[in-house]
CSV table of C-alpha atoms and ligand atoms in Angstrom, one decimal:
chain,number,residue,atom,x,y,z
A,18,UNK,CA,-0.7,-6.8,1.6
A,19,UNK,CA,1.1,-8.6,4.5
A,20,UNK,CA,2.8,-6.5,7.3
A,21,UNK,CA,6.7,-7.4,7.3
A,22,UNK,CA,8.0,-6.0,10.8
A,23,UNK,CA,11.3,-6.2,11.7
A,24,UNK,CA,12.6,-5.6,15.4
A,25,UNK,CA,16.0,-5.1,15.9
A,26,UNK,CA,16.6,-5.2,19.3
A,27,UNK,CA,19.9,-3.8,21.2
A,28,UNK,CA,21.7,-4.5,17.6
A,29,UNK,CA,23.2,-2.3,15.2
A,30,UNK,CA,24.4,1.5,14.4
A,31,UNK,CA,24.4,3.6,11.8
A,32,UNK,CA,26.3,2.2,9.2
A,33,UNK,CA,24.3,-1.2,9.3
A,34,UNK,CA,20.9,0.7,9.5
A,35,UNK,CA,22.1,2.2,6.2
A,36,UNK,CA,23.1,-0.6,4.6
A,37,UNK,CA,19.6,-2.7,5.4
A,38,UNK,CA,17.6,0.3,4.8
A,39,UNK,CA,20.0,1.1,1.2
A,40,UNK,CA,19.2,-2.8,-0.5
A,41,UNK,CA,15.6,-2.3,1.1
A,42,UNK,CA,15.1,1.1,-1.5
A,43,UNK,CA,15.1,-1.2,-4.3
A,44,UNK,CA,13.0,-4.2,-3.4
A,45,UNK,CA,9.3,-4.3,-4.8
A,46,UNK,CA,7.0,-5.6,-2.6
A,47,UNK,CA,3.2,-5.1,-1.9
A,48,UNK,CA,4.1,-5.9,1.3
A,49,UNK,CA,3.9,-3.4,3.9
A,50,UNK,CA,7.4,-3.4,5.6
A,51,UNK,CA,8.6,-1.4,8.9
A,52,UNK,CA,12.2,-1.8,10.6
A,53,UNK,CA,11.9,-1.4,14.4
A,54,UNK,CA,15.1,0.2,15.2
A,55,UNK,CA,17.0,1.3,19.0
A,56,UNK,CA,16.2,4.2,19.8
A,57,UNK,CA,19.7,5.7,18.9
A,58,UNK,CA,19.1,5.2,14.9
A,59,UNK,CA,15.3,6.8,14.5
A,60,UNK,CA,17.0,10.4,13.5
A,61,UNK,CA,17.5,10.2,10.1
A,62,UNK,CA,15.5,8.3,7.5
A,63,UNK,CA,16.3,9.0,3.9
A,64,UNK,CA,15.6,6.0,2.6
A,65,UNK,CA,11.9,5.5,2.4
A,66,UNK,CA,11.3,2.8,4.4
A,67,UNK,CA,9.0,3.1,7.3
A,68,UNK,CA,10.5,3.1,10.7
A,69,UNK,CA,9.3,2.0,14.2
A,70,UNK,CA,10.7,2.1,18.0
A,71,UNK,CA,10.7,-0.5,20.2
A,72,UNK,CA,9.2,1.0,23.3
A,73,UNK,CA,7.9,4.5,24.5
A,74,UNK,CA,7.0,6.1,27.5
A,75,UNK,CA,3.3,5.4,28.9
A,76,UNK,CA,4.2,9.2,30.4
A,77,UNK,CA,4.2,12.3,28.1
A,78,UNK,CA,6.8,14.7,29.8
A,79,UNK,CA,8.9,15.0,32.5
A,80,UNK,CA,11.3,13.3,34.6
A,81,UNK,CA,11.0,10.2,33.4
A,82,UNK,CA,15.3,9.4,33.1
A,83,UNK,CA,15.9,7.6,30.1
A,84,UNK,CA,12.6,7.9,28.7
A,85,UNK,CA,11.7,8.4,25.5
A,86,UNK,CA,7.5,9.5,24.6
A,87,UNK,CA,5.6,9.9,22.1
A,88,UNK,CA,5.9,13.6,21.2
A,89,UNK,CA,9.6,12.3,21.2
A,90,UNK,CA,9.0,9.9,18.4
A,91,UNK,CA,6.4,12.0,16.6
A,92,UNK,CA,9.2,14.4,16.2
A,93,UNK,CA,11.2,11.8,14.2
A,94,UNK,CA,8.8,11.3,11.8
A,95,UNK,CA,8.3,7.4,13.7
A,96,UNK,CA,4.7,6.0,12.9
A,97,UNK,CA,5.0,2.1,14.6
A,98,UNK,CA,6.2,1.3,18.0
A,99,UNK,CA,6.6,-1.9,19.4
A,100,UNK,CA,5.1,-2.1,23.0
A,101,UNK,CA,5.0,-5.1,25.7
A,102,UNK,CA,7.2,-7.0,23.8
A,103,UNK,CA,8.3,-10.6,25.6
A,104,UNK,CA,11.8,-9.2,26.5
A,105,UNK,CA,10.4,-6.1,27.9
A,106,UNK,CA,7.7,-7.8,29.9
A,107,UNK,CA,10.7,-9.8,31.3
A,108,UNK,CA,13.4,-7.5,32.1
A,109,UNK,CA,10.9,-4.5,32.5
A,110,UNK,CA,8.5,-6.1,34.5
A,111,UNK,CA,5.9,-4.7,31.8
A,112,UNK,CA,2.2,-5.4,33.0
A,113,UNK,CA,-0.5,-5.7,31.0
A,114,UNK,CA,-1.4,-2.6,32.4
A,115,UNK,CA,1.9,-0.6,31.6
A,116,UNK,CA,1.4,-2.5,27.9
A,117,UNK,CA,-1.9,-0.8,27.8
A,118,UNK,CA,-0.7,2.7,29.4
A,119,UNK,CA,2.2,2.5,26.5
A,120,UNK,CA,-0.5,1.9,24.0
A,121,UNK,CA,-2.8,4.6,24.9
A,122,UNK,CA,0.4,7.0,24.5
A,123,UNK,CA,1.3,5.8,20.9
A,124,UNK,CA,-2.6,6.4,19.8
A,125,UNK,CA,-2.5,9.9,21.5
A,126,UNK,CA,0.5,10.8,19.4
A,127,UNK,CA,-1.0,9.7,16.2
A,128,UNK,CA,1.6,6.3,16.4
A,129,UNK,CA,0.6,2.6,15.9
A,130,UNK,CA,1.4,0.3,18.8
A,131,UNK,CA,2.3,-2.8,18.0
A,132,UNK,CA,1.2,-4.9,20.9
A,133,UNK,CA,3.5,-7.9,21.9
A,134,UNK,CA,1.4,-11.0,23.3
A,135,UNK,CA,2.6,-14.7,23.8
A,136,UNK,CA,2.4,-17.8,26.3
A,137,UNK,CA,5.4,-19.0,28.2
A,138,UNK,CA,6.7,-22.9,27.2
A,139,UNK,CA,5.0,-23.5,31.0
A,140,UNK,CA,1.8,-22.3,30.0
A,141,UNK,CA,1.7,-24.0,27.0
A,142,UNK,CA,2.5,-27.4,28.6
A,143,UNK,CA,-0.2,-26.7,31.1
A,144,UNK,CA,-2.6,-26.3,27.8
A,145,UNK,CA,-3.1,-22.7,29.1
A,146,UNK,CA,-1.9,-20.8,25.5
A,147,UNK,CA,-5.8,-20.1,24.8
A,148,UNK,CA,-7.0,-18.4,28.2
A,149,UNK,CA,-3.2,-16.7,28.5
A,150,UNK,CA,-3.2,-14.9,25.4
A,151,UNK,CA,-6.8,-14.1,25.6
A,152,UNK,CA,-6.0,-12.1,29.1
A,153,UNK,CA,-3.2,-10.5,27.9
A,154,UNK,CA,-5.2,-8.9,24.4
A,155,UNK,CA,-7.7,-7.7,26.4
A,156,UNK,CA,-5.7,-5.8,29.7
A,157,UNK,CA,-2.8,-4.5,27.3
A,158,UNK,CA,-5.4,-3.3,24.3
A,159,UNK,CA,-6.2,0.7,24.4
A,160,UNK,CA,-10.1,1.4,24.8
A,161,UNK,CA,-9.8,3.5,21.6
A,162,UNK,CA,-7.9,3.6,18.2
A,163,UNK,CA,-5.9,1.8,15.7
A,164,UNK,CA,-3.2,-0.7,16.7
A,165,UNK,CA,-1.6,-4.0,15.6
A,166,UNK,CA,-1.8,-7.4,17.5
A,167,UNK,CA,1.7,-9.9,17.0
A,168,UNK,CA,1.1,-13.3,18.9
A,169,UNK,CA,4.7,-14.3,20.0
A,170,UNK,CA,4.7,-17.6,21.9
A,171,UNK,CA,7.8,-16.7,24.2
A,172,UNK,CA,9.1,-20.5,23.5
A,173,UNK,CA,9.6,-19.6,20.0
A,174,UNK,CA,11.7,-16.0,20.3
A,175,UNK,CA,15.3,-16.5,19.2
A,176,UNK,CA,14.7,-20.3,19.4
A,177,UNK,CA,14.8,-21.8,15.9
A,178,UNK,CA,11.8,-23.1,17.0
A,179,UNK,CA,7.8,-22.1,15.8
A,180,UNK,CA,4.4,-23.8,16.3
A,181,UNK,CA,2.8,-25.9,14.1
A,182,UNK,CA,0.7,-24.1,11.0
A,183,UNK,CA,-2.2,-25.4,13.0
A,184,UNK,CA,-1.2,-24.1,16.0
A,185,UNK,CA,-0.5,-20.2,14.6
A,186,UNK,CA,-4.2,-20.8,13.2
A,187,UNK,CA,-5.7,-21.5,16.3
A,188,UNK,CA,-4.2,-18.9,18.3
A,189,UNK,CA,-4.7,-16.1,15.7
A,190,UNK,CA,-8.8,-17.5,15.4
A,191,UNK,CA,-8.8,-16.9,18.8
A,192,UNK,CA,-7.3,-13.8,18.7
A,193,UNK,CA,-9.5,-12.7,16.2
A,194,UNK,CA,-12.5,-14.1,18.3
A,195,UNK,CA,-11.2,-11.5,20.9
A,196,UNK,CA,-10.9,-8.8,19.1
A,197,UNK,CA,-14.4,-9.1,17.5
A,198,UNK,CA,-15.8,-9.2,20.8
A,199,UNK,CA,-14.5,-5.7,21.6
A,200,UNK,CA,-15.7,-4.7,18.1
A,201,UNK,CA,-12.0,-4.7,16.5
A,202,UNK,CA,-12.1,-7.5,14.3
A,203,UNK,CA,-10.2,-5.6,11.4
A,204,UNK,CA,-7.3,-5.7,13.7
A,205,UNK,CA,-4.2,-6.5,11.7
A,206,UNK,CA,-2.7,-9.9,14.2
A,207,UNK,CA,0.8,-10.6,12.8
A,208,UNK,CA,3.2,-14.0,13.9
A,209,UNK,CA,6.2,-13.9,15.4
A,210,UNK,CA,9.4,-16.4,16.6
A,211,UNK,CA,11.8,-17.2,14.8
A,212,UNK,CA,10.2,-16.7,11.4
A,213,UNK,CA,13.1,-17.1,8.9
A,214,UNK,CA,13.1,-17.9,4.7
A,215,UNK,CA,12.3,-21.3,5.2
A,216,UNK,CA,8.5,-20.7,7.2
A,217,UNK,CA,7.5,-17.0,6.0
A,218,UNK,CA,5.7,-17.8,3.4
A,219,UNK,CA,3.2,-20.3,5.0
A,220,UNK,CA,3.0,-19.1,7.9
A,221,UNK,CA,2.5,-16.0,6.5
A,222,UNK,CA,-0.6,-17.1,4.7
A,223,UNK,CA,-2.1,-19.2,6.9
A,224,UNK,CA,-5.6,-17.8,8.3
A,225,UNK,CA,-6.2,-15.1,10.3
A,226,UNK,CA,-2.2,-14.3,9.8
A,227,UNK,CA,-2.1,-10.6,8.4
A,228,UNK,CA,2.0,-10.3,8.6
A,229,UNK,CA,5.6,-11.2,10.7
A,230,UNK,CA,7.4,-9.8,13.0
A,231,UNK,CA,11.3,-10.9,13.0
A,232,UNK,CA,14.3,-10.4,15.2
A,233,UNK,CA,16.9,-12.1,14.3
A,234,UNK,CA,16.8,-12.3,10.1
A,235,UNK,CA,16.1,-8.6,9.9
A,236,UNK,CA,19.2,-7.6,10.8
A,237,UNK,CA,20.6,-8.0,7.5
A,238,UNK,CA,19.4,-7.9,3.9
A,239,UNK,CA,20.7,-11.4,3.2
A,240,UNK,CA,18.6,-13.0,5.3
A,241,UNK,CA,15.5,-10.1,5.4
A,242,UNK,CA,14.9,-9.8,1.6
A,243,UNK,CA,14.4,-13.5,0.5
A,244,UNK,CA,11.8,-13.2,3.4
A,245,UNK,CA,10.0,-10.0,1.8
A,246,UNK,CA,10.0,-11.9,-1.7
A,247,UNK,CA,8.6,-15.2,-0.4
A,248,UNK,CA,5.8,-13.5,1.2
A,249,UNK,CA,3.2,-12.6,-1.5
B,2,PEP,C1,11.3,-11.1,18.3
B,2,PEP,O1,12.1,-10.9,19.2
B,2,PEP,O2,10.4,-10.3,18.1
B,2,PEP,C2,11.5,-12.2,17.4
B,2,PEP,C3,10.5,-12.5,16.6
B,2,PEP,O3,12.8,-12.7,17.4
B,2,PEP,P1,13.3,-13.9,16.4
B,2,PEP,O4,12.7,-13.7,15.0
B,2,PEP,O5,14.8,-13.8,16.4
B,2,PEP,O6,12.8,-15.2,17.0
């Protein structure tokens, strides 16, 4: 079973949430797949697949405008959230240390974070991708509980562009190598940038790769479901 995330961004309403989540009902997959949807289309899931946010509040009350926390989400039936995503740590100015507060909050509502690392295309020229993504695993990873790890090389996001197979590998072994030194080495470390029909299926199965997360081709089926086949 290979996790098949799909974030959604600042895109869609109701009647395309419907329509993805309709031609997902009758798809048969062993895959595990979760849509990440705004905030403004959680409320409402009739159609079996499992949703996820795409941030949440590191705070658990209060007045926090524009906030949304965990209780929040709990209350919508949400079981994944996306935290310290790329875009967030850009436009946010999301620390490793917010990540990890965001984190904590998922875990204390009984919600699975699904924690957003990459390198920039500057640290990656400056052969820094190793040391970078180590950092940014361990100062944005909860001390306790469940979670999910998606390496994201910022360079890739919305680029057309991925690493190499060998490349993936040896940032995920690393990864890995990370978490096994904090005793969490059953971690779940999924891929993402710019995974589309073409790549998903070896990437998805190269080693140490336990699933995808994908912006762009998960907003609709056409392009999402040849990506849930391909990946076995
Ligand atoms: C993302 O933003 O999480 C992402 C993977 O985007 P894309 O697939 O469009 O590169």
């Amino acid at each position: 079973m290979k996790f098949i995330i799909g974030n959604w961004k600042m895109n869609g309403t109701t009647s395309d949430k419907e329509l993805l989540l309709k031609s997902l009902k009758n798809v048969h997959t062993d895959n595990k797949v979760i849509i990440c949807l705004p905030f403004t289309l959680l409320c409402g899931n009739d159609f079996g697949t499992t949703i996820g946010a795409q941030d949440i509040s590191e705070h658990s009350n209060g007045a926090y405008t524009g906030d949304i926390s965990g209780q929040m989400l709990t209350d919508l039936d949400v079981k994944y959230v996306l935290v310290g995503h790329s875009e967030r740590r850009l436009y946010h100015n999301e620390t490793n240390q917010i990540v990890k507060a965001k984190a904590t909050a998922a875990i204390k509502n009984n919600i699975i974070p699904i924690i957003c690392v990459g390198e920039t295309a500057d640290e990656k020229n400056a052969g820094r991708t190793m040391s970078v993504v180590k950092k940014m695993v361990l100062e944005s990873v909860p001390n306790s509980g469940a979670y999910i790890i998606a390496y994201e090389p910022r360079w890739a996001i919305g680029a057309n562009i991925t690493p190499t197979p060998d490349e993936i590998t040896a940032v995920h072994e690393t990864i890995f190598k990370t978490l096994r030194g904090i005793k969490k080495e059953n971690t779940p470390i999924i891929y993402g940038g710019s995974v589309d029909a073409k790549n998903a299926a070896v990437i998805a199965n190269l080693d140490h790769v336990d699933g995808l997360l994908i912006g762009r081709a998960s907003l609709k089926s056409d392009t999402l479901l040849p990506i849930i086949k391909s990946v076995k």
